[in-house]
Amino acid sequence: MKIALDPYMFRALPIDEMVRTVAELGYEYIELSPREDFMPFFLHPRADDARVAELKNALRTHGVQLSSVLPLYKWSSPDETERQAAVRYWKRMIEITVELECPLMNSEFNGRPERAAESEAAFWRSLEELLPVFEREGIALNLEAHPDDFCEENTPAVDLVRAINKPWVNYLYCAPHSFHLSGASEVGADIPAMMRYAGDKLQHVHIADSFNHKGSSGLRYILNPPGTPARVHQHLDIGQGEVDWDAFFGTLRELGFDGVATSCVFAWEERARESSAFMLDRIRKELAA
């Protein structure tokens, strides 16, 4: 099993300093997430050969490896121009991931929930172009459902991953999305049932806490104007929200999980080191139990 840190809270640091910080915190793996000087959100990658070499050298110098690379592109956009641009960005980021000698990428479905059928059709068009590239380059892919994507819930997301029908395309369960993954009709989140449904496709987990936005008769959060389709969740330290961590870690142990476990807290940039160190200690203790 690989325990990784998503270093988003350290994204303002120069690349070498970011990697050194991750190593000092005790992590052996980094899940590389968007940062403006390398892989921005929804835009063409910025990394040239020199910047790729800079990251490779930093990883080598500080004894850290990449567990995975996490780009976010609008590859399921119903807008064909946007979709085609996203495919171009994906192809370049796959090239960079190969140069980084990283065997795994993960991402979200993207698209629009109010245009779900059109977004899914766009997703499949993108996969027709990209799956041969992933396969040729030997890069595996893990996909997660995300609030406000065209596929937001656990069961249809797992089914969609299975429909891709590639052994190297698998599912990522994101703990802070649990209350969205369970669907609008469920007050809580049956984490064991959702993980068991993913079964052998569960190869990656994101670990952070979140509040149940459906709690207190839907009044945990009051959004204005009434009826807004906005989604809300957090990425907090374990224990600061309402995710059932006994169920989460207990089910991982039950399933014999041996994939990538990424700490992905984003809420505490003012105490990023303390938060990241706490998360590593807790995850190690839970997964060693």
Coordinates of N, CA and C in Angstrom, one line a residue, residues 25-192:
L25 N 7.9 15.7 6.4 CA 6.7 15.3 7.1 C 6.6 13.8 7.3
G26 N 7.5 13.0 6.5 CA 7.5 11.6 6.7 C 6.8 10.8 5.6
Y27 N 6.3 11.5 4.6 CA 5.6 10.8 3.5 C 6.6 10.3 2.5
E28 N 6.3 9.1 1.9 CA 7.2 8.5 0.9 C 6.6 8.8 -0.5
Y29 N 5.4 9.2 -0.6 CA 4.7 9.3 -1.9 C 4.0 10.7 -1.9
I30 N 3.9 11.2 -3.1 CA 3.2 12.4 -3.5 C 2.2 12.1 -4.5
E31 N 0.9 12.5 -4.3 CA 0.0 12.5 -5.4 C 0.0 14.0 -6.0
L32 N 0.5 14.1 -7.2 CA 0.7 15.4 -7.8 C -0.6 16.0 -8.2
S33 N -1.1 17.1 -7.6 CA -2.3 17.7 -8.0 C -2.0 19.0 -8.7
P34 N -3.1 19.7 -9.2 CA -2.8 20.9 -9.9 C -2.1 22.0 -9.2
R35 N -1.1 22.6 -9.9 CA -0.4 23.8 -9.4 C -0.1 24.6 -10.6
E36 N -0.2 25.9 -10.5 CA -0.2 26.9 -11.6 C 1.1 26.7 -12.5
D37 N 2.2 26.4 -11.9 CA 3.5 26.4 -12.7 C 3.7 25.0 -13.3
F38 N 2.8 24.1 -13.1 CA 3.1 22.7 -13.7 C 1.9 22.2 -14.4
M39 N 0.7 22.2 -13.7 CA -0.5 21.5 -14.2 C -1.7 22.2 -13.7
P40 N -2.1 23.4 -14.3 CA -3.2 24.2 -13.8 C -4.5 23.5 -14.0
F41 N -5.5 23.9 -13.2 CA -6.9 23.4 -13.3 C -7.4 23.8 -14.7
F42 N -7.8 22.8 -15.5 CA -8.6 22.9 -16.7 C -7.9 23.6 -17.8
L43 N -6.5 23.8 -17.8 CA -5.8 24.4 -18.8 C -4.6 23.5 -19.2
H44 N -4.0 23.9 -20.4 CA -2.9 23.1 -20.9 C -1.8 23.0 -19.9
P45 N -1.1 21.9 -19.7 CA 0.0 21.8 -18.7 C 1.1 22.9 -19.1
R46 N 1.7 23.4 -18.0 CA 2.7 24.4 -18.2 C 4.1 23.9 -18.1
A47 N 4.2 22.6 -17.6 CA 5.6 22.0 -17.4 C 6.3 21.8 -18.8
D48 N 7.5 22.3 -18.9 CA 8.3 22.0 -20.1 C 9.4 21.0 -19.6
D49 N 10.3 20.6 -20.5 CA 11.3 19.6 -20.1 C 12.1 20.0 -18.9
A50 N 12.4 21.3 -18.8 CA 13.2 21.8 -17.7 C 12.5 21.6 -16.3
R51 N 11.2 21.9 -16.4 CA 10.4 21.8 -15.1 C 10.2 20.4 -14.7
V52 N 10.0 19.5 -15.7 CA 9.8 18.1 -15.5 C 11.1 17.6 -14.8
A53 N 12.2 18.0 -15.4 CA 13.5 17.5 -14.9 C 13.7 18.1 -13.4
E54 N 13.3 19.3 -13.2 CA 13.3 19.9 -11.8 C 12.6 19.0 -10.8
L55 N 11.4 18.6 -11.2 CA 10.6 17.8 -10.3 C 11.2 16.4 -10.1
K56 N 11.7 15.8 -11.2 CA 12.4 14.5 -11.1 C 13.6 14.6 -10.2
N57 N 14.4 15.6 -10.3 CA 15.6 15.8 -9.5 C 15.2 16.0 -8.0
A58 N 14.1 16.8 -7.8 CA 13.7 17.0 -6.4 C 13.2 15.7 -5.7
L59 N 12.5 14.9 -6.5 CA 12.0 13.6 -6.0 C 13.2 12.7 -5.6
R60 N 14.2 12.7 -6.5 CA 15.4 11.8 -6.3 C 16.2 12.3 -5.1
T61 N 16.4 13.6 -5.0 CA 17.2 14.2 -4.0 C 16.6 14.0 -2.6
H62 N 15.2 14.1 -2.5 CA 14.6 14.0 -1.2 C 14.0 12.6 -0.9
G63 N 14.2 11.7 -1.8 CA 13.8 10.3 -1.5 C 12.3 10.1 -1.5
V64 N 11.6 10.8 -2.4 CA 10.1 10.7 -2.4 C 9.7 10.2 -3.8
Q65 N 8.6 9.5 -4.0 CA 8.2 9.0 -5.3 C 6.8 9.6 -5.5
L66 N 6.4 9.6 -6.8 CA 5.1 9.9 -7.2 C 4.2 8.7 -7.1
S67 N 3.1 8.7 -6.4 CA 2.2 7.6 -6.4 C 1.2 7.7 -7.6
S68 N 1.0 9.0 -8.0 CA -0.1 9.2 -9.0 C 0.0 10.7 -9.4
V69 N -0.6 11.0 -10.5 CA -0.7 12.4 -11.0 C -2.2 12.6 -11.2
L70 N -2.7 13.8 -10.7 CA -4.1 14.1 -10.7 C -4.4 15.3 -11.5
P71 N -4.7 15.2 -12.8 CA -5.1 16.4 -13.6 C -6.6 16.5 -13.7
L72 N -7.1 17.7 -13.9 CA -8.5 18.0 -14.0 C -8.8 18.7 -15.3
Y73 N -9.5 18.1 -16.2 CA -9.8 18.7 -17.5 C -11.3 18.5 -17.8
K74 N -11.8 19.3 -18.7 CA -13.3 19.2 -19.0 C -13.5 18.2 -20.2
W75 N -13.1 17.0 -20.0 CA -13.1 16.0 -21.0 C -14.6 15.4 -21.2
S76 N -15.5 15.8 -20.3 CA -16.9 15.4 -20.5 C -17.8 16.6 -20.8
S77 N -17.2 17.6 -21.2 CA -18.0 18.8 -21.5 C -18.9 18.6 -22.7
P78 N -20.2 19.0 -22.5 CA -21.1 19.0 -23.7 C -20.7 19.9 -24.8
D79 N -19.9 20.9 -24.5 CA -19.3 21.8 -25.5 C -18.2 21.1 -26.2
E80 N -18.3 20.8 -27.5 CA -17.3 20.0 -28.2 C -16.0 20.7 -28.3
T81 N -15.9 22.0 -28.4 CA -14.7 22.7 -28.4 C -13.9 22.5 -27.1
E82 N -14.6 22.7 -26.0 CA -14.1 22.4 -24.7 C -13.6 21.0 -24.5
R83 N -14.4 20.1 -25.0 CA -14.0 18.7 -24.9 C -12.7 18.4 -25.7
Q84 N -12.6 18.8 -26.9 CA -11.5 18.6 -27.7 C -10.2 19.2 -27.1
A85 N -10.4 20.4 -26.5 CA -9.2 21.0 -25.8 C -8.8 20.2 -24.7
A86 N -9.7 19.6 -23.9 CA -9.4 18.8 -22.8 C -8.6 17.6 -23.2
V87 N -9.0 17.0 -24.3 CA -8.3 15.8 -24.8 C -6.9 16.1 -25.1
R88 N -6.6 17.3 -25.8 CA -5.3 17.7 -26.0 C -4.5 17.9 -24.8
Y89 N -5.1 18.5 -23.7 CA -4.4 18.7 -22.5 C -4.1 17.3 -21.8
W90 N -5.0 16.4 -21.9 CA -4.8 15.0 -21.4 C -3.6 14.4 -22.0
K91 N -3.5 14.5 -23.4 CA -2.4 13.8 -24.1 C -1.1 14.4 -23.7
R92 N -1.0 15.7 -23.5 CA 0.3 16.3 -23.0 C 0.6 15.8 -21.6
M93 N -0.5 15.8 -20.7 CA -0.2 15.4 -19.4 C 0.2 13.9 -19.3
I94 N -0.3 13.1 -20.1 CA 0.1 11.7 -20.1 C 1.6 11.6 -20.5
E95 N 2.0 12.4 -21.5 CA 3.4 12.5 -21.9 C 4.3 12.8 -20.7
I96 N 3.9 13.9 -20.0 CA 4.6 14.3 -18.8 C 4.7 13.2 -17.7
T97 N 3.5 12.5 -17.5 CA 3.5 11.5 -16.5 C 4.5 10.4 -16.9
V98 N 4.5 10.0 -18.1 CA 5.5 9.0 -18.6 C 6.9 9.5 -18.3
E99 N 7.2 10.8 -18.6 CA 8.5 11.3 -18.4 C 8.9 11.3 -16.9
L100 N 7.9 11.5 -16.0 CA 8.1 11.4 -14.6 C 8.2 10.0 -14.0
E101 N 8.0 9.0 -14.9 CA 8.1 7.6 -14.6 C 7.1 7.2 -13.5
C102 N 5.9 7.8 -13.6 CA 4.8 7.5 -12.7 C 3.8 6.6 -13.4
P103 N 3.3 5.5 -12.8 CA 2.5 4.6 -13.5 C 1.0 4.8 -13.4
L104 N 0.6 5.9 -12.7 CA -0.8 6.0 -12.4 C -1.3 7.5 -12.5
M105 N -2.5 7.7 -13.1 CA -3.1 9.0 -13.1 C -4.5 8.7 -12.5
N106 N -5.1 9.8 -11.9 CA -6.5 9.7 -11.5 C -7.1 11.0 -11.7
S107 N -8.5 11.0 -11.9 CA -9.2 12.2 -12.2 C -10.7 12.1 -11.9
E108 N -11.4 13.1 -12.3 CA -12.9 13.1 -12.1 C -13.6 12.9 -13.4
F109 N -14.9 12.6 -13.3 CA -15.7 12.5 -14.5 C -16.0 13.8 -15.2
N110 N -16.1 14.9 -14.4 CA -16.4 16.2 -14.9 C -17.8 16.3 -15.6
G111 N -18.0 17.2 -16.6 CA -19.3 17.3 -17.2 C -20.3 18.1 -16.3
R112 N -21.5 18.1 -16.7 CA -22.6 18.8 -16.0 C -23.7 17.9 -15.6
P113 N -24.1 18.0 -14.3 CA -25.2 17.1 -13.8 C -26.5 17.4 -14.5
E114 N -26.8 18.7 -14.8 CA -28.0 19.0 -15.5 C -28.1 18.6 -17.0
R115 N -26.9 18.2 -17.5 CA -26.8 17.7 -18.9 C -26.1 16.4 -18.8
A116 N -26.6 15.5 -18.0 CA -25.8 14.2 -17.7 C -25.7 13.3 -18.9
A117 N -26.7 13.2 -19.7 CA -26.6 12.3 -20.9 C -25.7 12.8 -21.9
E118 N -25.7 14.1 -22.2 CA -24.8 14.7 -23.1 C -23.4 14.6 -22.6
S119 N -23.2 14.8 -21.3 CA -21.9 14.8 -20.7 C -21.3 13.4 -20.8
E120 N -22.1 12.4 -20.5 CA -21.6 11.0 -20.6 C -21.2 10.7 -22.0
A121 N -22.0 11.1 -23.0 CA -21.7 10.9 -24.4 C -20.3 11.5 -24.7
A122 N -20.1 12.7 -24.2 CA -18.8 13.4 -24.4 C -17.7 12.6 -23.7
F123 N -17.9 12.1 -22.5 CA -16.9 11.3 -21.8 C -16.5 10.1 -22.6
W124 N -17.5 9.4 -23.2 CA -17.1 8.2 -24.0 C -16.4 8.6 -25.3
R125 N -16.7 9.8 -25.9 CA -15.9 10.2 -27.1 C -14.5 10.5 -26.7
S126 N -14.3 11.1 -25.5 CA -12.9 11.4 -25.1 C -12.2 10.1 -24.8
L127 N -12.9 9.1 -24.2 CA -12.2 7.8 -23.9 C -11.8 7.1 -25.2
E128 N -12.6 7.2 -26.2 CA -12.2 6.6 -27.5 C -10.9 7.1 -28.0
E129 N -10.6 8.3 -27.7 CA -9.3 8.9 -28.1 C -8.2 8.6 -27.1
L130 N -8.5 8.6 -25.9 CA -7.5 8.5 -24.8 C -7.1 7.1 -24.4
L131 N -8.1 6.2 -24.3 CA -7.8 4.9 -23.8 C -6.6 4.2 -24.6
P132 N -6.5 4.3 -25.9 CA -5.3 3.8 -26.6 C -4.0 4.4 -26.2
V133 N -4.1 5.7 -25.8 CA -2.9 6.4 -25.4 C -2.4 5.9 -24.0
F134 N -3.4 5.8 -23.1 CA -3.1 5.3 -21.8 C -2.5 3.8 -21.9
E135 N -3.1 3.0 -22.7 CA -2.7 1.6 -22.9 C -1.3 1.6 -23.5
R136 N -1.1 2.4 -24.5 CA 0.2 2.3 -25.2 C 1.4 2.8 -24.3
E137 N 1.1 3.7 -23.4 CA 2.1 4.3 -22.5 C 2.2 3.5 -21.2
G138 N 1.3 2.6 -20.9 CA 1.3 1.8 -19.7 C 1.0 2.6 -18.5
I139 N 0.0 3.5 -18.6 CA -0.4 4.3 -17.5 C -1.8 3.9 -17.1
A140 N -2.0 3.5 -15.8 CA -3.3 3.1 -15.3 C -4.1 4.4 -14.9
L141 N -5.4 4.2 -14.8 CA -6.3 5.4 -14.5 C -7.3 5.0 -13.4
N142 N -7.4 5.8 -12.4 CA -8.4 5.7 -11.4 C -9.4 6.9 -11.5
L143 N -10.7 6.6 -11.4 CA -11.7 7.7 -11.6 C -12.6 7.8 -10.3
E144 N -12.9 9.0 -10.0 CA -13.8 9.3 -8.8 C -15.0 10.1 -9.2
A145 N -16.1 9.8 -8.5 CA -17.3 10.6 -8.6 C -17.1 11.9 -7.8
H146 N -17.5 13.0 -8.3 CA -17.3 14.3 -7.6 C -18.6 15.1 -7.6
P147 N -18.9 15.8 -6.5 CA -20.1 16.7 -6.5 C -20.0 17.7 -7.6
D148 N -21.1 17.8 -8.3 CA -21.3 18.6 -9.5 C -20.7 18.1 -10.8
D149 N -20.3 16.8 -10.8 CA -20.0 16.2 -12.1 C -21.3 15.5 -12.6
F150 N -21.2 15.0 -13.9 CA -22.4 14.4 -14.4 C -22.7 13.1 -13.7
C151 N -21.7 12.5 -13.1 CA -21.9 11.3 -12.3 C -21.4 11.6 -10.9
E152 N -22.3 11.7 -9.9 CA -22.0 12.2 -8.6 C -22.1 11.1 -7.5
E153 N -22.7 9.9 -7.8 CA -23.0 8.9 -6.8 C -22.2 7.7 -7.0
N154 N -22.0 7.0 -5.9 CA -21.1 5.8 -5.9 C -21.5 4.7 -6.8
T155 N -22.8 4.2 -6.7 CA -23.2 3.1 -7.5 C -23.1 3.3 -9.0
P156 N -23.7 4.4 -9.6 CA -23.5 4.6 -11.0 C -22.1 4.9 -11.4
A157 N -21.3 5.5 -10.5 CA -19.9 5.7 -10.8 C -19.1 4.4 -11.0
V158 N -19.3 3.5 -10.0 CA -18.6 2.2 -10.1 C -19.1 1.5 -11.4
D159 N -20.4 1.5 -11.7 CA -20.9 0.9 -12.9 C -20.3 1.5 -14.1
L160 N -20.1 2.8 -14.1 CA -19.4 3.4 -15.3 C -18.0 3.0 -15.5
V161 N -17.3 2.9 -14.3 CA -15.9 2.4 -14.4 C -15.8 1.0 -14.9
R162 N -16.8 0.1 -14.4 CA -16.8 -1.2 -14.9 C -17.1 -1.3 -16.4
A163 N -18.0 -0.4 -16.9 CA -18.3 -0.4 -18.3 C -17.2 -0.1 -19.2
I164 N -16.2 0.6 -18.7 CA -15.0 0.9 -19.5 C -14.3 -0.4 -19.8
N165 N -14.4 -1.4 -18.9 CA -14.0 -2.7 -19.2 C -12.5 -2.9 -19.5
K166 N -11.7 -2.2 -18.7 CA -10.2 -2.3 -18.8 C -9.7 -2.6 -17.4
P167 N -8.9 -3.6 -17.2 CA -8.4 -4.0 -15.9 C -7.6 -2.9 -15.2
W168 N -7.0 -2.0 -16.0 CA -6.2 -0.9 -15.5 C -7.0 0.4 -15.3
V169 N -8.3 0.4 -15.5 CA -9.1 1.5 -15.2 C -9.9 1.1 -13.9
N170 N -9.8 1.9 -12.8 CA -10.4 1.5 -11.6 C -11.0 2.6 -10.9
Y171 N -11.5 2.4 -9.7 CA -12.4 3.3 -8.9 C -11.6 3.9 -7.8
L172 N -11.8 5.2 -7.6 CA -11.3 6.0 -6.4 C -12.5 6.4 -5.5
Y173 N -12.4 6.0 -4.3 CA -13.5 6.4 -3.3 C -12.9 7.6 -2.5
C174 N -13.6 8.7 -2.6 CA -13.2 9.9 -1.9 C -14.0 10.1 -0.7
A175 N -13.4 9.9 0.5 CA -14.2 9.9 1.8 C -14.9 11.3 2.0
P176 N -14.3 12.4 1.7 CA -15.1 13.7 2.0 C -16.2 13.9 1.0
H177 N -16.4 13.0 0.0 CA -17.6 13.1 -0.8 C -18.7 12.1 -0.4
S178 N -18.4 11.4 0.7 CA -19.3 10.3 1.1 C -20.8 10.7 1.1
F179 N -21.1 11.9 1.6 CA -22.5 12.2 1.8 C -23.2 12.6 0.5
H180 N -22.3 12.9 -0.5 CA -22.8 13.1 -1.9 C -22.9 11.8 -2.6
L181 N -21.9 10.9 -2.4 CA -21.9 9.6 -3.1 C -23.1 8.8 -2.7
S182 N -23.6 9.0 -1.5 CA -24.7 8.1 -1.1 C -26.1 8.5 -1.7
G183 N -26.1 9.6 -2.4 CA -27.4 10.0 -3.0 C -28.2 11.0 -2.2
A184 N -29.0 11.7 -2.9 CA -29.8 12.8 -2.2 C -30.9 12.2 -1.3
S185 N -31.3 11.0 -1.5 CA -32.4 10.5 -0.7 C -31.9 9.9 0.7
E186 N -30.6 9.6 0.8 CA -30.1 9.0 2.1 C -29.6 10.1 3.0
V187 N -30.1 10.0 4.2 CA -29.7 11.1 5.2 C -28.2 10.9 5.6
G188 N -27.7 9.7 5.7 CA -26.3 9.4 6.1 C -25.6 8.9 4.9
A189 N -24.5 8.1 5.2 CA -23.7 7.5 4.1 C -23.3 6.1 4.6
D190 N -23.7 5.1 3.8 CA -23.4 3.7 4.2 C -22.0 3.4 3.5
I191 N -21.0 3.9 4.2 CA -19.6 3.7 3.6 C -19.3 2.3 3.3
P192 N -19.5 1.3 4.2 CA -19.2 -0.1 3.9 C -19.9 -0.6 2.7

